[in-house]
Every structure is written in structure tokens, then in C-alpha cells.
Amino acid sequence: MRRCRWRRRCGHRYLAGRLAESGREAQGVFFLPAPAPPGALSPEEVVELYPEELEALKLVYMDGLQVEEAALRMGLSKATLWRILDSGRRKVVEALVHLKPLKIALPAEHDRNA
């Protein structure tokens, strides 16, 4: 068996352990976009990704824009875009690692909460 580099937990071993703890099969976990009925999930267990975080992630990671270009497109400073990217990345990673539902907030919904 291959050893982990830098004495960290290997991702596959870590995920298998998390799946076993949660009672899920170790065959894999599917993240499927689906609406949840109202009240089905408690707010504490849901990770909410805001529209600007999703847009920033899309521009930089899917469209391949440099941070400066993405900031110009969104009408933001480079520093603000970096903060939004960092927040979005952290939320996506939290949802994936902790097997939490990821909710993409609609713009109107986000405006009400602000």
C-alpha cells in the first residue's frame, strides 16, 4: 500500500473513515443538486454559498480568468474578490469534507438575509 506524503492523512483513507462514521456505504457519495422541502434540513447542518461566491469561483476556476480580470468583470477590487473566493472555497471544502448539504442561495434570498 502506498504511504501518505508528509505524514498527513491520505484523502482516500480519511473519506472512507468519514463515510463509515456517517453510516454511508464506502462506494462513494453523490452530490446531486435538488431542492429540499422546507424544514427538511436544520440551518446548522447546511453550508450556504452566496451568489457572488459562486460567480467568483466560476470565473476563476471554470472560465480560467485571472483574479484581476474576474474582479473587473464583477466590479470589485482585487482584495474583495480574494476574500469572496476564499470564503467560497472554504464553504465548498467544508461541505465536501464534512458531507454537509451545500445550498446555493438565490440572489433575492441573500438580499433578505443581509
PDB file of C-alpha atoms in Angstrom:
ATOM      1  CA  MET A   1       0.000   0.000   0.000  1.00  0.00           C
ATOM      2  CA  ARG A   2       1.218   3.490  -0.839  1.00  0.00           C
ATOM      3  CA  ARG A   3       2.323   5.648   2.069  1.00  0.00           C
ATOM      4  CA  CYS A   4       0.942   9.110   2.623  1.00  0.00           C
ATOM      5  CA  ARG A   5       3.279  12.016   1.985  1.00  0.00           C
ATOM      6  CA  TRP A   6       4.108  14.477   4.756  1.00  0.00           C
ATOM      7  CA  ARG A   7       2.567  12.187   7.397  1.00  0.00           C
ATOM      8  CA  ARG A   8      -0.896  13.613   6.748  1.00  0.00           C
ATOM      9  CA  ARG A   9      -3.982  11.527   6.415  1.00  0.00           C
ATOM     10  CA  CYS A  10      -4.451  10.316   2.895  1.00  0.00           C
ATOM     11  CA  GLY A  11      -7.634  11.647   1.354  1.00  0.00           C
ATOM     12  CA  HIS A  12      -8.990   8.221   0.455  1.00  0.00           C
ATOM     13  CA  ARG A  13      -8.438   6.866   3.969  1.00  0.00           C
ATOM     14  CA  TYR A  14      -9.878   9.980   5.553  1.00  0.00           C
ATOM     15  CA  LEU A  15     -13.004   9.931   3.381  1.00  0.00           C
ATOM     16  CA  ALA A  16     -13.544   6.204   3.959  1.00  0.00           C
ATOM     17  CA  GLY A  17     -13.419   6.855   7.703  1.00  0.00           C
ATOM     18  CA  ARG A  18     -15.863   9.758   7.441  1.00  0.00           C
ATOM     19  CA  LEU A  19     -18.251   7.616   5.378  1.00  0.00           C
ATOM     20  CA  ALA A  20     -18.083   4.802   7.920  1.00  0.00           C
ATOM     21  CA  GLU A  21     -18.773   7.247  10.779  1.00  0.00           C
ATOM     22  CA  SER A  22     -21.812   8.633   8.989  1.00  0.00           C
ATOM     23  CA  GLY A  23     -23.198   5.162   8.200  1.00  0.00           C
ATOM     24  CA  ARG A  24     -22.895   5.649   4.447  1.00  0.00           C
ATOM     25  CA  GLU A  25     -21.554   2.973   2.147  1.00  0.00           C
ATOM     26  CA  ALA A  26     -17.903   3.351   1.187  1.00  0.00           C
ATOM     27  CA  GLN A  27     -18.821   3.085  -2.514  1.00  0.00           C
ATOM     28  CA  GLY A  28     -18.942   6.833  -2.846  1.00  0.00           C
ATOM     29  CA  VAL A  29     -21.084   9.853  -2.165  1.00  0.00           C
ATOM     30  CA  PHE A  30     -23.006  11.652  -4.864  1.00  0.00           C
ATOM     31  CA  PHE A  31     -23.637  15.379  -4.681  1.00  0.00           C
ATOM     32  CA  LEU A  32     -26.808  15.941  -6.668  1.00  0.00           C
ATOM     33  CA  PRO A  33     -28.487  19.336  -6.970  1.00  0.00           C
ATOM     34  CA  ALA A  34     -32.031  19.011  -5.698  1.00  0.00           C
ATOM     35  CA  PRO A  35     -34.440  21.304  -3.899  1.00  0.00           C
ATOM     36  CA  ALA A  36     -35.090  20.354  -0.275  1.00  0.00           C
ATOM     37  CA  PRO A  37     -38.576  20.629   1.190  1.00  0.00           C
ATOM     38  CA  PRO A  38     -38.963  23.497   3.679  1.00  0.00           C
ATOM     39  CA  GLY A  39     -37.872  22.461   7.165  1.00  0.00           C
ATOM     40  CA  ALA A  40     -36.168  19.253   5.978  1.00  0.00           C
ATOM     41  CA  LEU A  41     -32.691  20.466   6.962  1.00  0.00           C
ATOM     42  CA  SER A  42     -31.703  22.466  10.008  1.00  0.00           C
ATOM     43  CA  PRO A  43     -29.781  25.688   9.277  1.00  0.00           C
ATOM     44  CA  GLU A  44     -26.802  24.409  11.312  1.00  0.00           C
ATOM     45  CA  GLU A  45     -26.195  21.429   9.019  1.00  0.00           C
ATOM     46  CA  VAL A  46     -26.415  23.365   5.731  1.00  0.00           C
ATOM     47  CA  VAL A  47     -23.497  25.253   4.181  1.00  0.00           C
ATOM     48  CA  GLU A  48     -24.827  28.273   2.279  1.00  0.00           C
ATOM     49  CA  LEU A  49     -22.910  29.534  -0.757  1.00  0.00           C
ATOM     50  CA  TYR A  50     -23.831  33.080  -1.792  1.00  0.00           C
ATOM     51  CA  PRO A  51     -24.334  34.091  -5.453  1.00  0.00           C
ATOM     52  CA  GLU A  52     -21.222  36.296  -5.533  1.00  0.00           C
ATOM     53  CA  GLU A  53     -19.113  33.423  -4.155  1.00  0.00           C
ATOM     54  CA  LEU A  54     -20.426  31.078  -6.829  1.00  0.00           C
ATOM     55  CA  GLU A  55     -19.821  33.673  -9.562  1.00  0.00           C
ATOM     56  CA  ALA A  56     -16.257  34.329  -8.356  1.00  0.00           C
ATOM     57  CA  LEU A  57     -15.487  30.584  -8.215  1.00  0.00           C
ATOM     58  CA  LYS A  58     -16.935  30.118 -11.710  1.00  0.00           C
ATOM     59  CA  LEU A  59     -14.983  32.998 -13.254  1.00  0.00           C
ATOM     60  CA  VAL A  60     -11.642  31.962 -11.756  1.00  0.00           C
ATOM     61  CA  TYR A  61     -11.839  28.158 -11.762  1.00  0.00           C
ATOM     62  CA  MET A  62     -14.169  27.327 -14.647  1.00  0.00           C
ATOM     63  CA  ASP A  63     -13.628  30.235 -17.017  1.00  0.00           C
ATOM     64  CA  GLY A  64      -9.914  30.400 -16.179  1.00  0.00           C
ATOM     65  CA  LEU A  65      -9.790  34.161 -15.638  1.00  0.00           C
ATOM     66  CA  GLN A  66      -7.018  35.775 -13.648  1.00  0.00           C
ATOM     67  CA  VAL A  67      -8.124  37.353 -10.371  1.00  0.00           C
ATOM     68  CA  GLU A  68      -7.671  40.856 -11.804  1.00  0.00           C
ATOM     69  CA  GLU A  69      -9.914  40.057 -14.794  1.00  0.00           C
ATOM     70  CA  ALA A  70     -12.572  38.415 -12.632  1.00  0.00           C
ATOM     71  CA  ALA A  71     -12.557  41.397 -10.245  1.00  0.00           C
ATOM     72  CA  LEU A  72     -13.075  43.782 -13.169  1.00  0.00           C
ATOM     73  CA  ARG A  73     -15.967  41.698 -14.512  1.00  0.00           C
ATOM     74  CA  MET A  74     -17.658  41.652 -11.121  1.00  0.00           C
ATOM     75  CA  GLY A  75     -16.944  45.339 -10.463  1.00  0.00           C
ATOM     76  CA  LEU A  76     -14.906  44.600  -7.338  1.00  0.00           C
ATOM     77  CA  SER A  77     -11.429  45.342  -6.093  1.00  0.00           C
ATOM     78  CA  LYS A  78      -8.872  42.557  -6.298  1.00  0.00           C
ATOM     79  CA  ALA A  79      -8.753  42.289  -2.483  1.00  0.00           C
ATOM     80  CA  THR A  80     -12.539  41.960  -2.225  1.00  0.00           C
ATOM     81  CA  LEU A  81     -12.579  39.257  -4.880  1.00  0.00           C
ATOM     82  CA  TRP A  82      -9.845  37.373  -2.983  1.00  0.00           C
ATOM     83  CA  ARG A  83     -11.967  37.470   0.191  1.00  0.00           C
ATOM     84  CA  ILE A  84     -15.040  36.231  -1.698  1.00  0.00           C
ATOM     85  CA  LEU A  85     -13.013  33.442  -3.362  1.00  0.00           C
ATOM     86  CA  ASP A  86     -11.552  32.376  -0.027  1.00  0.00           C
ATOM     87  CA  SER A  87     -14.973  32.297   1.602  1.00  0.00           C
ATOM     88  CA  GLY A  88     -16.464  30.300  -1.287  1.00  0.00           C
ATOM     89  CA  ARG A  89     -13.596  27.789  -1.330  1.00  0.00           C
ATOM     90  CA  ARG A  90     -13.844  27.248   2.420  1.00  0.00           C
ATOM     91  CA  LYS A  91     -17.591  26.627   2.205  1.00  0.00           C
ATOM     92  CA  VAL A  92     -17.287  24.141  -0.663  1.00  0.00           C
ATOM     93  CA  VAL A  93     -14.488  22.268   1.118  1.00  0.00           C
ATOM     94  CA  GLU A  94     -16.462  22.227   4.394  1.00  0.00           C
ATOM     95  CA  ALA A  95     -19.484  20.735   2.608  1.00  0.00           C
ATOM     96  CA  LEU A  96     -17.377  18.094   0.849  1.00  0.00           C
ATOM     97  CA  VAL A  97     -15.207  17.073   3.803  1.00  0.00           C
ATOM     98  CA  HIS A  98     -17.980  17.031   6.399  1.00  0.00           C
ATOM     99  CA  LEU A  99     -20.580  15.591   3.980  1.00  0.00           C
ATOM    100  CA  LYS A 100     -22.928  18.528   4.553  1.00  0.00           C
ATOM    101  CA  PRO A 101     -25.595  19.755   2.135  1.00  0.00           C
ATOM    102  CA  LEU A 102     -24.478  22.764   0.086  1.00  0.00           C
ATOM    103  CA  LYS A 103     -27.200  25.315  -0.560  1.00  0.00           C
ATOM    104  CA  ILE A 104     -26.683  27.884  -3.295  1.00  0.00           C
ATOM    105  CA  ALA A 105     -28.616  30.936  -2.140  1.00  0.00           C
ATOM    106  CA  LEU A 106     -30.705  32.770  -4.687  1.00  0.00           C
ATOM    107  CA  PRO A 107     -29.895  36.495  -5.065  1.00  0.00           C
ATOM    108  CA  ALA A 108     -33.244  37.625  -3.583  1.00  0.00           C
ATOM    109  CA  GLU A 109     -32.803  35.241  -0.641  1.00  0.00           C
ATOM    110  CA  HIS A 110     -29.301  36.561   0.055  1.00  0.00           C
ATOM    111  CA  ASP A 111     -30.513  40.180  -0.053  1.00  0.00           C
ATOM    112  CA  ARG A 112     -33.205  39.434   2.570  1.00  0.00           C
ATOM    113  CA  ASN A 113     -30.613  37.931   4.951  1.00  0.00           C
ATOM    114  CA  ALA A 114     -28.147  40.817   4.578  1.00  0.00           C
TER     115      ALA A 114
END
